[in-house]
Each structure stands twice: as C-alpha cells, then as structure tokens.
Amino acid sequence: MRQKRVCALMLAAVVAAGVFTGCGDKKEDASTGIATNDGTETGGEAGASGDVVELTFYNADGEEDPWSDPVAEKLTEATGVKLKTDYPVSSDDQKVALMIAEQSYPDLIYAKGDAGSLIEAGALMDMTDLIEEYGPNIKKLYGDEFNKLKHSQDDPAIYQLSSYNVGGEVFKHSGTAQMQWDVLKANDYKVPETLDEFETMLKDYMAENPTTDDGHSTIGLTLSASDWHWMITLGNPAGYIADGAPDNGQWLIDENNQAMYKFRSDKEREYFKWLNKLYNEGILDPEFATQTHEDYIAKIASGRVLSLFDTDWDYSDGEKVLKADGKFGKTYAPLPFTMDKETKCVSLMYQGLTTGQGVGISVDCKDPVAAIKYLDYICSDEGQVLVQWGIEGVNYQVDENGKRYRTQEEIDASNNDKDYSKKTGVGFHNYPFPYYGDGIVDETGSTYTTKSRESVVAEYDEEQKAACEKWGVELLTDIFPQAKEFEVPAYSPIWAYAKPSEFDEIGNQLDEIAWSSLISCIIGSESDFDASYDKMLEELEGVGMSDAEKILTDIVQERVSIAE
C-alpha cells in the first residue's frame, strides 16, 4: 500500500504540471428527511418526492455495480440516492492520483490507503457540521468512539467514516498459524505452545507421511513472499507469534505509546532465526520466496502443505478445493500459536475503531446533504438490517418473538452461490460503509449482522465439530485468549492511519529493504544469520528508521490525546 501511495503522489505531481486545474462547482441543497421507526431522519427530499439524486462514488475495493439489485432499489426508495460506482481496473490503477492532479473528484470517495493524499490535497470535506445536523444515526453507531474519527489535534475535521466494524465479537478467526487437522489428530489434538512443539509436530508427521496419497512430497510449511503477500505471511506473523502484538502493520507500539519498526525486535529476530533453521532442515518450502501466489494456493489445494502462517481470506481458495474434494482433514485448524508459553495470542483482541480508511464526501460533491443523509441511513437500524440481512419475507423472516432468522435454503444459497450477493444485494452494499460488528444486537434482540455463535457452529464441518468435542468447547475460538483479557488500545490500528507523505516515503524504503533482507536471512546458512540480520538493521537505519519511528510516535500520542 505504501508503494501505491508514493507512486500516486509522484503521478499526481507529473500530471498536474500539464493540466489546467480548477475547482468544481459546489452546492448544498437542504432537503427534508424520511422518518424511520425510531424517529431519526434518514434519506432526503428526493426519497420522499420520488426524485432521485445520482451520486458518483469511487470505491478503491469496488467492482461493477449496476445498482439494479433489490437491496439497491430499496436503498434508493428510502434515501432518494442512487450510487454510480467507479473502481480500479488493475492493481496499479492511478485514479486517485489523477483526481488530485486534475482537482476533479467524485461525490463520494473510498480511497483506502490513498486517503492521506486526498486529505493533503484538500479534496475531502469536513463532515462535522453535516453530521451534527443530519447524522444522528452516525453518532449513535460510533458512540464512545466517535471522536476517533477526527483527523488530528491541529485539524479536528472528520474527513471519513470508518469502513470497519464498530465493536462486536469475533466468532471465527484463522489465528496466528494454521495446521492441517490431520496433523493435529495425529497428535491427539495437541495445540503447540512453543516453536519447538510446532517444529516437532511437523517433523514427526513428515517422517510418517513423506508423501501424500497421490505421491506428492509433503511440505511442512510454506509462505507466499514473492509479492505484497510477504507482509501477510512473513511480516505480520512475526509480530503475532514472537511479540504477541496486535495488527499494527510493520510497527510495534509499547505501553508508553512509543513506536518501533517491528524487525528491530529481539523476539522477532529469534523467530526469523527459527525460520532459517526450518529452511535449512527442509521443513520450510524452498520455493517460499520465489513461487507466485497462484503456485502457493495450488500447493494448498493439493493437500501437501501441513501448516501456514496466513489469514483465511488469503488461503481460502485453496481450502475450497479441498472441501469440494471431501478432504476436510487437509484443511486447516486455526491456532492461537505463539513462540513461548509466556506470550499471549491477541487474535481476538478488539483494537478499537479502525480509522484512517473510510468513505468521505468530496469538495466537489453536488449534494453534500443528500450524501450525508444516505450515509446516516446506512448507519440506522433500518439501513443496517437492509444491507446485512436483505428484505424481510424474501431474504430473512421474523419469528414470533420478533427476531430475524434465515431459512436453511437462504443460508445454503448465500454459502454456495458465488453470485448470491450480486443477485440479491445482501452483503453487497455494506462495505466500505460503517457497520456494527458481529454479535451486537438491536432493540429486537437480533444481531445486526447474520453472523452469531449459533450460525458459525451450524456451518462447522466434520473436522471442526470433532475438534470442538475433543477440546470441550462450543467454538474453535474458545481455545484462544478471549477479548475481555485485553485492554482496548487508546489508538486505532496503525496500518490504517492516513499518514504524512514524509513518513510513507521512509516507510516504503524500510519495507523494501526488510522484504529482500528477511528472505536473504532465512535462505542463508545458519552460521551467517546473525551477520545478515545485523546488516539489514544497518540498512534500515540508513534510510531513516529512527526518523520514521519518531514521526509515528508523535502521531500515535496525538491520536491517544484525541481519543481521551
């Protein structure tokens, strides 16, 4: 993401040099809202009169949306707003950079990691006054975390509404490491608690099962490190497993809110030294640094790979193949794995509201009031139920106690039909807009999302059910340290912050050095590891590691002050 941001800024500068720039006309047409059941106002004059305002929307994580599904039609009926969505067409898309260069913006923008560039360019509107006048549901949804939406102490504007969950519980998580169910069963469902235990379980199973049933050699552990996935499978796990640190990207934040580039950590150094040992002993896939991500997924799908350090959204395509073939024992158990018994797995920890990436209203928006009312409707109970559950009597039913439920037929359709969301609109219009987290209930006692303890358990396969019975738990995540065991940090997850370009330029260089150097450390001889790691630290310091740490420390401490 840092690479894209730097490229975006460079492209913006180049294009701006040859473009005659100008500011778009702006108008703020006040309108009357539509009353919901709880009396709060949602929607606008257009919704009440039948007139429709078409707002342009750039979604950095989007896909084609003709706005013709049943939920989209209901959204327009309730708000008088229709969204015309634009989205990236490739991974190196530079639409945000061009917007900045031309100073021409869509009405609504979700720029993801490029949000900081838009804020620096003055492209996003301060929504504070609009929310105060038209956003009661926005304020209700964010509750005690509302102030975290403010950009900074010097600039307390609200430029974005977070695209991530507000509160909630974690019923399903891939943990810090994943191991095939077959390996766990061979060890009587023992959960490894140290590096040595993890290593021994892999070695013993590989000795007994050197090949798969179809003759492929067994791989103890593989990673995907030939592209940006290195951050997911090589960088992130080091923090989780070695330091017991929550997801703050490439950074560690200590109890005094001091930031440190994570690869300085002595414990992470020890973790990478362990990977170096596994590589030299043939446990770690020799192709981990050169294989494409497609190769990585194909190996998982073959059933050869005994363990991963990944996250489920990244490896799920491989698991789907295994499940379709009925090879559930070759799918993966989520584990709360750390390098020693003193380090606690933080997978279920709530890090507080994720800010820095969200939906904003641009300074060129043709109707800011309609835009904020649309966003407020999404945040209302009625809007949340519509985008998460769908339409009553069609996608969900209501029982005699007033609680929502889905028929088994609807559940099966949502799980098995890859086009379910596009056809129905259910779950298609909720992201990247604000939403309540899993497990939070409305006044009917129903959860805002369709995910609950009961729904997760109902979807468990034979391997997952057997493990729960063996461990004496209801959910697989019940064996993890629970969220209540951790304090919620006063700062938001660092990876999502909109940071100054000065910091991102240094951070990009740090990550480029770390990526190649960590791989070199792992594939080198065991005797060369320490010298290679020291060389990496010297190179990191040479491009400004300490400077970046100071900048980020100031940002974190400022965010803590805002939250207080």
Coordinates of C-alpha atoms in Angstrom, one line a residue:
M1 CA 0.0 0.0 0.0
R2 CA 2.9 2.4 0.7
Q3 CA 4.2 1.7 -2.7
K4 CA 0.9 2.6 -4.3
R5 CA 0.7 5.8 -2.3
V6 CA 4.2 7.0 -3.2
C7 CA 3.5 6.2 -6.9
A8 CA 0.2 8.0 -6.7
L9 CA 1.8 11.2 -5.3
M10 CA 4.5 11.1 -8.0
L11 CA 2.0 10.6 -10.8
A12 CA -0.2 13.4 -9.4
A13 CA 2.8 15.8 -9.5
V14 CA 3.7 14.9 -13.1
V15 CA 0.1 15.1 -14.4
A16 CA -0.5 18.4 -12.5
A17 CA 2.3 20.1 -14.3
G18 CA 0.5 19.7 -17.6
V19 CA -3.1 20.1 -16.6
F20 CA -5.2 23.3 -16.2
T21 CA -6.8 22.8 -12.8
G22 CA -9.9 24.2 -11.4
C23 CA -12.4 23.7 -8.6
G24 CA -15.8 22.1 -9.3
D25 CA -19.0 24.0 -8.5
K26 CA -20.4 23.0 -5.2
K27 CA -23.9 23.3 -3.9
E28 CA -25.6 22.2 -0.7
D29 CA -29.3 21.8 -1.3
A30 CA -31.1 21.3 2.0
S31 CA -33.8 18.6 2.0
T32 CA -36.3 17.1 4.2
G33 CA -35.7 13.6 5.6
I34 CA -37.8 10.5 5.8
A35 CA -38.7 9.4 9.3
T36 CA -37.7 5.9 10.4
N37 CA -39.4 3.8 13.1
D38 CA -37.2 5.3 15.8
G39 CA -37.9 8.9 14.7
T40 CA -34.5 9.7 13.4
E41 CA -34.3 11.2 9.9
T42 CA -32.9 9.3 7.0
G43 CA -32.9 9.9 3.3
G44 CA -33.8 13.2 1.8
E45 CA -36.4 15.2 -0.1
A46 CA -35.6 13.1 -3.2
G47 CA -36.7 9.9 -1.4
A48 CA -39.9 11.5 -0.3
S49 CA -40.8 13.0 -3.6
G50 CA -39.7 10.2 -5.9
D51 CA -36.9 12.3 -7.4
V52 CA -33.5 10.5 -7.4
V53 CA -30.1 12.1 -6.9
E54 CA -27.3 10.1 -8.6
L55 CA -24.1 10.4 -6.6
T56 CA -20.8 9.3 -8.1
F57 CA -18.8 7.0 -5.9
Y58 CA -15.2 5.9 -6.2
N59 CA -14.6 2.6 -4.3
A60 CA -11.0 1.5 -4.2
D61 CA -12.1 -2.0 -3.3
G62 CA -15.1 -2.0 -5.6
E63 CA -16.4 -3.9 -8.5
E64 CA -19.1 -3.3 -11.1
D65 CA -22.4 -2.3 -9.5
P66 CA -25.3 -1.5 -11.9
W67 CA -27.4 -0.5 -8.8
S68 CA -30.2 -2.8 -10.0
D69 CA -30.4 -5.5 -7.3
P70 CA -33.4 -5.5 -4.9
V71 CA -31.4 -4.0 -1.9
A72 CA -30.1 -1.2 -4.1
E73 CA -33.6 -0.4 -5.2
K74 CA -34.7 -0.3 -1.5
L75 CA -31.8 2.0 -0.6
T76 CA -32.9 4.4 -3.3
E77 CA -36.5 4.2 -2.2
A78 CA -35.5 5.0 1.4
T79 CA -33.0 7.8 0.6
G80 CA -33.6 9.1 -2.8
V81 CA -30.0 8.4 -3.7
K82 CA -28.5 6.1 -6.3
L83 CA -24.8 5.5 -6.5
K84 CA -22.8 5.3 -9.7
T85 CA -19.7 3.4 -8.8
D86 CA -16.2 3.7 -10.3
Y87 CA -13.4 1.4 -9.2
P88 CA -9.8 0.4 -10.0
V89 CA -9.4 -1.8 -13.1
S90 CA -6.0 -3.1 -12.2
S91 CA -3.7 -3.4 -9.2
D92 CA -1.6 -0.4 -10.4
D93 CA -4.6 1.8 -11.0
Q94 CA -3.8 5.5 -10.5
K95 CA -7.3 7.0 -10.4
V96 CA -6.8 8.8 -7.1
A97 CA -3.5 10.4 -8.4
L98 CA -5.3 11.6 -11.5
M99 CA -8.2 13.0 -9.4
I100 CA -5.6 15.0 -7.3
A101 CA -3.8 16.2 -10.4
E102 CA -6.9 17.4 -12.2
Q103 CA -8.6 18.6 -8.9
S104 CA -11.8 16.8 -10.0
Y105 CA -13.4 14.4 -7.6
P106 CA -16.5 12.2 -7.5
D107 CA -19.2 12.9 -4.9
L108 CA -18.2 10.1 -2.5
I109 CA -14.7 8.6 -2.2
Y110 CA -13.3 5.5 -0.6
A111 CA -9.6 5.7 -1.4
K112 CA -8.3 3.1 1.1
G113 CA -4.5 3.7 1.6
D114 CA -4.5 6.8 -0.6
A115 CA -6.8 8.7 1.8
G116 CA -3.9 10.7 3.2
S117 CA -3.1 12.0 -0.3
L118 CA -6.6 13.3 -0.7
I119 CA -6.6 15.0 2.7
E120 CA -3.3 16.7 1.9
A121 CA -4.7 17.8 -1.4
G122 CA -7.8 19.3 0.3
A123 CA -10.1 17.0 -1.6
L124 CA -12.3 15.8 1.2
M125 CA -15.0 17.8 3.0
D126 CA -15.1 18.2 6.8
M127 CA -18.3 16.3 7.7
T128 CA -18.5 17.5 11.3
D129 CA -21.3 20.1 10.8
L130 CA -23.2 17.9 8.4
I131 CA -23.1 15.0 10.9
E132 CA -24.2 17.4 13.7
E133 CA -27.3 18.4 11.7
Y134 CA -28.2 15.4 9.7
G135 CA -26.3 12.4 11.2
P136 CA -28.0 11.2 14.4
N137 CA -27.6 7.5 13.4
I138 CA -23.9 8.1 12.6
K139 CA -23.3 9.4 16.1
K140 CA -25.3 6.6 17.6
L141 CA -23.4 3.9 15.7
Y142 CA -19.9 5.2 16.6
G143 CA -20.9 6.0 20.2
D144 CA -18.0 6.4 22.5
E145 CA -15.5 6.0 19.6
F146 CA -16.9 9.0 17.6
N147 CA -14.0 11.3 18.5
K148 CA -11.6 8.8 17.0
L149 CA -12.9 9.9 13.6
K150 CA -11.2 13.3 14.0
H151 CA -8.2 13.7 11.8
S152 CA -5.7 15.3 14.3
Q153 CA -5.5 17.8 17.1
D154 CA -4.4 20.6 14.7
D155 CA -7.1 19.6 12.2
P156 CA -10.0 18.0 14.1
A157 CA -12.1 17.6 11.0
I158 CA -14.0 14.4 10.2
Y159 CA -13.0 13.6 6.6
Q160 CA -14.0 9.9 6.6
L161 CA -16.4 7.5 8.2
S162 CA -14.5 4.3 9.1
S163 CA -15.1 1.3 6.8
Y164 CA -14.5 -1.2 9.5
N165 CA -16.7 -2.7 12.3
V166 CA -17.6 -0.7 15.4
G167 CA -17.3 -3.1 18.3
G168 CA -18.5 -6.7 18.2
E169 CA -17.2 -10.1 18.9
V170 CA -15.0 -12.5 17.0
F171 CA -16.7 -15.8 16.4
K172 CA -14.4 -17.0 13.6
H173 CA -10.7 -16.4 13.2
S174 CA -7.8 -18.1 11.4
G175 CA -5.4 -17.4 14.4
T176 CA -1.7 -16.8 14.2
A177 CA -0.9 -20.1 12.5
Q178 CA -2.8 -22.8 10.7
M179 CA -2.1 -26.6 10.8
Q180 CA -3.8 -29.4 9.0
W181 CA -6.4 -31.2 11.0
D182 CA -4.7 -34.5 10.1
V183 CA -1.5 -33.3 11.9
L184 CA -3.5 -32.3 15.0
K185 CA -5.3 -35.6 15.0
A186 CA -2.0 -37.5 14.8
N187 CA -1.0 -35.6 18.0
D188 CA -4.3 -36.2 19.8
Y189 CA -5.4 -32.6 19.1
K190 CA -2.5 -31.1 20.9
V191 CA -2.2 -27.3 20.4
P192 CA 1.5 -26.3 20.1
E193 CA 2.6 -23.7 22.6
T194 CA 6.2 -23.1 21.6
L195 CA 8.4 -23.0 18.5
D196 CA 9.9 -26.3 19.5
E197 CA 6.5 -28.0 19.8
F198 CA 5.3 -26.7 16.5
E199 CA 8.5 -27.9 14.8
T200 CA 8.4 -31.3 16.4
M201 CA 4.8 -31.9 15.3
L202 CA 5.7 -31.1 11.7
K203 CA 8.8 -33.2 11.6
D204 CA 7.1 -36.2 13.2
Y205 CA 4.2 -36.1 10.8
M206 CA 6.5 -35.6 7.8
A207 CA 8.6 -38.6 8.8
E208 CA 5.5 -40.8 9.0
N209 CA 3.9 -39.2 5.8
P210 CA 6.7 -38.2 3.4
T211 CA 4.2 -38.1 0.5
T212 CA 0.5 -37.6 0.0
D213 CA -1.8 -40.3 -1.2
D214 CA -1.3 -39.2 -4.8
G215 CA 2.5 -39.2 -4.5
H216 CA 3.4 -35.6 -3.9
S217 CA 6.1 -34.8 -1.4
T218 CA 4.8 -33.3 1.9
I219 CA 5.7 -29.7 2.7
G220 CA 5.9 -28.8 6.3
L221 CA 5.4 -25.0 6.0
T222 CA 5.0 -22.7 3.0
L223 CA 4.7 -18.9 2.7
S224 CA 3.8 -16.5 -0.1
A225 CA 6.6 -14.0 -0.3
S226 CA 7.3 -13.1 -3.9
D227 CA 5.0 -10.1 -3.9
W228 CA 3.0 -8.0 -1.5
H229 CA 1.8 -11.1 0.2
W230 CA 5.1 -11.2 2.1
M231 CA 3.5 -8.7 4.5
I232 CA 0.7 -11.2 5.2
T233 CA 2.7 -14.4 5.5
L234 CA 6.2 -13.3 6.5
G235 CA 5.9 -9.9 8.2
N236 CA 2.6 -9.9 10.1
P237 CA 3.0 -13.4 11.7
A238 CA 6.4 -12.3 13.2
G239 CA 4.6 -9.7 15.3
Y240 CA 1.7 -12.0 16.3
I241 CA 3.8 -15.1 17.1
A242 CA 7.0 -13.5 18.5
D243 CA 5.8 -10.4 20.3
G244 CA 2.1 -11.2 20.9
A245 CA 1.4 -7.9 19.2
P246 CA -1.9 -6.8 17.6
D247 CA -2.0 -5.9 13.9
N248 CA -0.3 -2.6 13.5
G249 CA 1.2 -3.4 10.2
Q250 CA 5.0 -3.2 10.4
W251 CA 5.1 -1.4 13.7
L252 CA 5.1 -2.2 17.4
I253 CA 3.6 0.2 19.9
D254 CA 4.8 -0.2 23.5
E255 CA 2.9 0.6 26.8
N256 CA 4.2 4.2 26.6
N257 CA 2.8 4.6 23.0
Q258 CA 6.3 4.6 21.6
A259 CA 6.6 3.2 18.0
M260 CA 9.2 0.8 16.8
Y261 CA 9.8 -0.7 13.4
K262 CA 9.0 -4.3 14.3
F263 CA 12.0 -6.0 12.8
R264 CA 14.2 -4.3 15.5
S265 CA 12.5 -6.6 18.0
D266 CA 14.9 -9.2 19.6
K267 CA 12.0 -11.7 19.7
E268 CA 11.2 -11.3 16.0
R269 CA 14.9 -11.8 15.3
E270 CA 14.7 -15.1 17.2
Y271 CA 11.5 -16.0 15.2
F272 CA 13.2 -15.4 11.8
K273 CA 16.3 -17.4 13.1
W274 CA 13.9 -20.3 13.7
L275 CA 12.5 -20.0 10.1
N276 CA 16.1 -20.0 8.9
K277 CA 16.6 -23.3 10.7
L278 CA 13.4 -24.8 9.3
Y279 CA 14.5 -23.7 5.8
N280 CA 17.9 -25.4 6.1
E281 CA 16.3 -28.6 7.5
G282 CA 13.9 -28.8 4.6
I283 CA 10.7 -28.1 6.7
L284 CA 10.1 -24.7 5.2
D285 CA 9.3 -24.8 1.5
P286 CA 12.4 -24.0 -0.6
E287 CA 10.2 -22.1 -3.0
F288 CA 8.5 -19.9 -0.4
A289 CA 10.2 -16.8 -1.7
T290 CA 10.0 -17.4 -5.5
Q291 CA 6.7 -19.1 -6.1
T292 CA 3.8 -17.0 -7.3
H293 CA 0.7 -16.6 -5.2
E294 CA -1.1 -18.8 -7.6
D295 CA 1.5 -21.5 -7.0
Y296 CA 1.1 -21.1 -3.3
I297 CA -2.7 -21.6 -3.5
A298 CA -2.2 -24.6 -5.8
K299 CA 0.0 -26.3 -3.2
I300 CA -2.5 -25.7 -0.5
A301 CA -5.3 -27.1 -2.8
S302 CA -3.1 -30.2 -3.4
G303 CA -3.2 -31.1 0.3
R304 CA 0.6 -31.2 0.5
V305 CA 1.1 -28.3 2.9
L306 CA 0.9 -29.2 6.6
S307 CA 1.0 -25.6 8.0
L308 CA 0.7 -22.0 7.1
F309 CA 1.2 -18.6 8.7
D310 CA -1.5 -16.7 6.9
T311 CA -5.1 -15.4 7.3
D312 CA -8.2 -17.2 6.0
W313 CA -9.2 -14.7 3.4
D314 CA -5.8 -15.2 1.7
Y315 CA -5.7 -19.0 1.6
S316 CA -9.4 -19.8 1.4
D317 CA -9.4 -20.5 -2.3
G318 CA -7.1 -23.4 -1.7
E319 CA -9.3 -24.8 1.1
K320 CA -12.4 -24.6 -1.1
V321 CA -10.8 -27.1 -3.5
L322 CA -10.0 -29.5 -0.6
K323 CA -13.5 -29.2 0.8
A324 CA -15.0 -29.8 -2.7
D325 CA -13.0 -33.0 -2.9
G326 CA -14.1 -34.1 0.6
K327 CA -10.5 -33.7 2.0
F328 CA -11.5 -32.0 5.2
G329 CA -8.6 -33.4 7.1
K330 CA -6.3 -31.5 4.8
T331 CA -8.0 -28.2 5.6
Y332 CA -6.6 -26.0 8.4
A333 CA -7.2 -25.6 12.1
P334 CA -6.9 -22.1 13.4
L335 CA -4.3 -21.9 16.2
P336 CA -3.5 -19.4 18.9
F337 CA 0.2 -20.1 18.4
T338 CA 3.0 -18.0 19.9
M339 CA 6.7 -18.7 20.3
D340 CA 6.6 -19.4 24.0
K341 CA 4.1 -20.0 26.8
E342 CA 4.6 -16.5 28.2
T343 CA 3.4 -14.8 25.0
K344 CA -0.4 -14.4 24.7
C345 CA -2.1 -14.7 21.3
V346 CA -4.0 -11.5 20.6
S347 CA -6.1 -12.7 17.7
L348 CA -9.5 -11.9 19.4
M349 CA -8.4 -8.6 20.8
Y350 CA -10.5 -5.6 19.8
Q351 CA -8.1 -2.9 18.8
G352 CA -10.8 -0.2 18.8
L353 CA -12.2 1.6 15.9
T354 CA -10.1 1.4 12.7
T355 CA -9.7 4.9 11.4
G356 CA -7.8 6.4 8.5
Q357 CA -9.6 4.5 5.8
G358 CA -13.2 5.2 5.1
V359 CA -15.8 6.9 3.0
G360 CA -15.6 10.7 2.6
I361 CA -17.6 13.4 0.8
S362 CA -15.5 15.3 -1.7
V363 CA -15.3 19.1 -2.0
D364 CA -16.9 18.6 -5.5
C365 CA -20.0 16.8 -4.2
K366 CA -23.1 18.0 -6.0
D367 CA -25.3 17.5 -2.9
P368 CA -23.5 17.0 0.4
V369 CA -26.8 16.9 2.3
A370 CA -28.1 14.0 0.2
A371 CA -24.7 12.3 0.7
I372 CA -24.7 12.6 4.5
K373 CA -28.3 11.6 4.7
Y374 CA -27.5 8.5 2.7
L375 CA -24.6 7.7 5.0
D376 CA -26.8 8.3 8.0
Y377 CA -29.4 5.9 6.7
I378 CA -26.8 3.2 6.2
C379 CA -25.9 3.7 9.9
S380 CA -29.6 3.5 11.1
D381 CA -31.0 0.2 12.4
E382 CA -33.2 0.0 9.3
G383 CA -30.3 0.6 7.0
Q384 CA -28.0 -1.9 8.8
V385 CA -30.7 -4.6 8.6
L386 CA -31.3 -3.9 4.9
V387 CA -27.7 -4.1 3.8
Q388 CA -26.7 -7.0 6.1
W389 CA -29.9 -9.2 6.1
G390 CA -31.8 -8.0 3.0
I391 CA -35.5 -7.8 2.6
E392 CA -38.0 -9.2 5.1
G393 CA -40.0 -12.1 3.7
V394 CA -37.5 -12.6 0.9
N395 CA -34.0 -12.9 2.4
Y396 CA -35.0 -13.3 6.1
Q397 CA -38.0 -14.0 8.2
V398 CA -39.1 -12.7 11.7
D399 CA -40.2 -15.3 14.3
E400 CA -43.0 -14.9 16.9
N401 CA -40.5 -13.2 19.3
G402 CA -39.7 -10.5 16.7
K403 CA -36.2 -11.9 16.0
R404 CA -34.8 -12.2 12.5
Y405 CA -33.7 -15.6 11.1
R406 CA -32.8 -17.1 7.7
T407 CA -34.2 -20.3 6.3
Q408 CA -31.8 -23.1 5.6
E409 CA -32.5 -22.6 1.9
E410 CA -31.4 -19.0 2.1
I411 CA -28.3 -19.9 4.2
D412 CA -27.3 -22.5 1.6
A413 CA -27.8 -20.1 -1.2
S414 CA -25.6 -17.5 0.5
N415 CA -22.9 -20.1 1.1
N416 CA -22.9 -21.9 -2.2
D417 CA -23.9 -19.4 -4.9
K418 CA -20.9 -17.2 -5.6
D419 CA -23.2 -14.6 -7.2
Y420 CA -25.6 -14.5 -4.3
S421 CA -24.6 -11.0 -3.1
K422 CA -24.7 -9.5 -6.6
K423 CA -28.1 -11.0 -7.3
T424 CA -29.8 -10.2 -4.1
G425 CA -27.8 -7.2 -2.9
V426 CA -27.4 -8.7 0.5
G427 CA -23.9 -8.0 1.8
F428 CA -23.1 -6.2 -1.4
H429 CA -23.7 -2.6 -0.2
N430 CA -22.5 -2.8 3.3
Y431 CA -18.8 -2.3 2.7
P432 CA -17.0 0.1 2.7
F433 CA -19.7 1.8 4.7
P434 CA -19.9 1.9 8.6
Y435 CA -21.4 -1.1 10.3
Y436 CA -21.9 -2.7 13.7
G437 CA -19.6 -5.7 14.5
D438 CA -20.8 -9.3 14.8
G439 CA -22.7 -10.1 17.9
I440 CA -24.1 -6.6 18.6
V441 CA -27.9 -6.7 18.9
D442 CA -30.6 -4.2 18.1
E443 CA -33.8 -3.5 20.1
T444 CA -35.4 -6.7 18.8
G445 CA -32.6 -8.8 20.3
S446 CA -31.4 -9.7 16.8
T447 CA -27.8 -9.3 15.7
Y448 CA -27.1 -6.5 13.1
T449 CA -25.1 -9.0 11.1
T450 CA -26.1 -12.5 10.1
K451 CA -23.1 -14.0 12.0
S452 CA -23.6 -15.3 15.5
R453 CA -22.2 -18.1 17.7
E454 CA -25.1 -20.3 16.6
S455 CA -24.7 -19.6 12.9
V456 CA -20.9 -20.2 13.0
V457 CA -21.4 -23.5 14.8
A458 CA -24.1 -24.6 12.4
E459 CA -21.6 -24.3 9.5
Y460 CA -18.8 -26.4 11.1
D461 CA -17.7 -29.4 9.1
E462 CA -16.9 -32.8 10.5
E463 CA -13.3 -32.0 11.4
Q464 CA -14.3 -28.8 13.2
K465 CA -17.1 -30.5 15.1
A466 CA -14.7 -33.3 16.2
A467 CA -12.1 -30.8 17.4
C468 CA -14.7 -28.8 19.4
E469 CA -15.9 -32.0 21.1
K470 CA -12.3 -33.1 21.9
W471 CA -11.4 -29.7 23.3
G472 CA -14.8 -29.4 25.2
V473 CA -15.7 -26.1 23.6
E474 CA -18.5 -24.6 21.5
L475 CA -16.5 -22.5 19.1
L476 CA -13.0 -23.1 17.8
T477 CA -12.0 -19.7 19.0
D478 CA -13.0 -20.7 22.6
I479 CA -9.4 -22.1 22.9
F480 CA -8.0 -18.6 22.2
P481 CA -7.3 -16.0 24.9
Q482 CA -10.6 -14.0 24.9
A483 CA -11.1 -10.4 24.0
K484 CA -12.0 -9.5 27.6
E485 CA -8.5 -10.4 28.7
F486 CA -7.1 -7.4 26.8
E487 CA -7.5 -3.7 27.2
V488 CA -8.7 -1.8 24.1
P489 CA -5.8 0.5 23.0
A490 CA -6.4 4.2 23.0
Y491 CA -5.1 4.4 19.5
S492 CA -6.5 2.8 16.3
P493 CA -4.7 0.1 14.3
I494 CA -1.7 1.8 12.8
W495 CA -1.8 0.2 9.4
A496 CA -5.0 2.2 8.5
Y497 CA -3.8 5.6 9.6
A498 CA -3.7 8.4 7.0
K499 CA 0.0 9.3 7.5
P500 CA 2.0 12.2 6.1
S501 CA 3.8 11.6 2.8
E502 CA 7.2 12.1 4.5
F503 CA 6.5 9.1 6.7
D504 CA 5.2 7.0 3.9
E505 CA 8.3 7.7 1.8
I506 CA 10.6 6.4 4.5
G507 CA 8.2 3.5 5.3
N508 CA 8.2 2.4 1.7
Q509 CA 12.0 2.2 1.7
L510 CA 12.1 0.3 5.1
D511 CA 9.7 -2.3 3.7
E512 CA 11.6 -2.8 0.5
I513 CA 14.8 -3.4 2.5
A514 CA 13.1 -5.6 5.0
W515 CA 11.4 -7.7 2.3
S516 CA 14.5 -8.7 0.5
S517 CA 16.7 -8.8 3.6
L518 CA 14.5 -11.1 5.6
I519 CA 14.3 -13.5 2.7
S520 CA 18.1 -13.5 2.5
C521 CA 18.4 -14.1 6.2
I522 CA 16.1 -17.1 6.0
I523 CA 17.7 -18.8 3.0
G524 CA 21.2 -18.2 4.1
S525 CA 23.3 -20.6 6.2
E526 CA 22.5 -20.8 9.9
S527 CA 26.1 -19.6 10.7
D528 CA 25.5 -16.4 8.6
F529 CA 22.1 -15.5 10.0
D530 CA 23.2 -13.0 12.7
A531 CA 25.6 -11.1 10.4
S532 CA 22.9 -10.9 7.7
Y533 CA 20.3 -9.6 10.2
D534 CA 22.7 -7.0 11.6
K535 CA 23.4 -5.8 8.0
M536 CA 19.6 -5.4 7.5
L537 CA 19.3 -3.3 10.6
E538 CA 22.2 -1.1 9.5
E539 CA 20.5 -0.6 6.1
L540 CA 17.2 0.2 7.7
E541 CA 18.8 2.8 10.0
G542 CA 20.5 4.3 6.9
V543 CA 17.2 5.2 5.2
G544 CA 15.6 6.8 8.3
M545 CA 14.2 4.1 10.5
S546 CA 14.6 6.2 13.7
D547 CA 13.1 9.2 12.0
A548 CA 10.0 7.2 11.0
E549 CA 9.7 5.9 14.5
K550 CA 9.7 9.4 15.9
I551 CA 7.1 10.6 13.4
L552 CA 4.8 7.7 14.1
T553 CA 5.3 8.0 17.9
D554 CA 4.1 11.6 17.6
I555 CA 1.1 10.5 15.5
V556 CA 0.1 7.8 18.0
Q557 CA 0.4 10.0 21.0
E558 CA -1.7 12.7 19.3
R559 CA -4.4 10.1 18.4
V560 CA -4.4 9.0 22.1
S561 CA -5.0 12.6 23.2
I562 CA -7.8 12.9 20.7
A563 CA -9.5 9.7 22.0
E564 CA -9.2 10.9 25.6

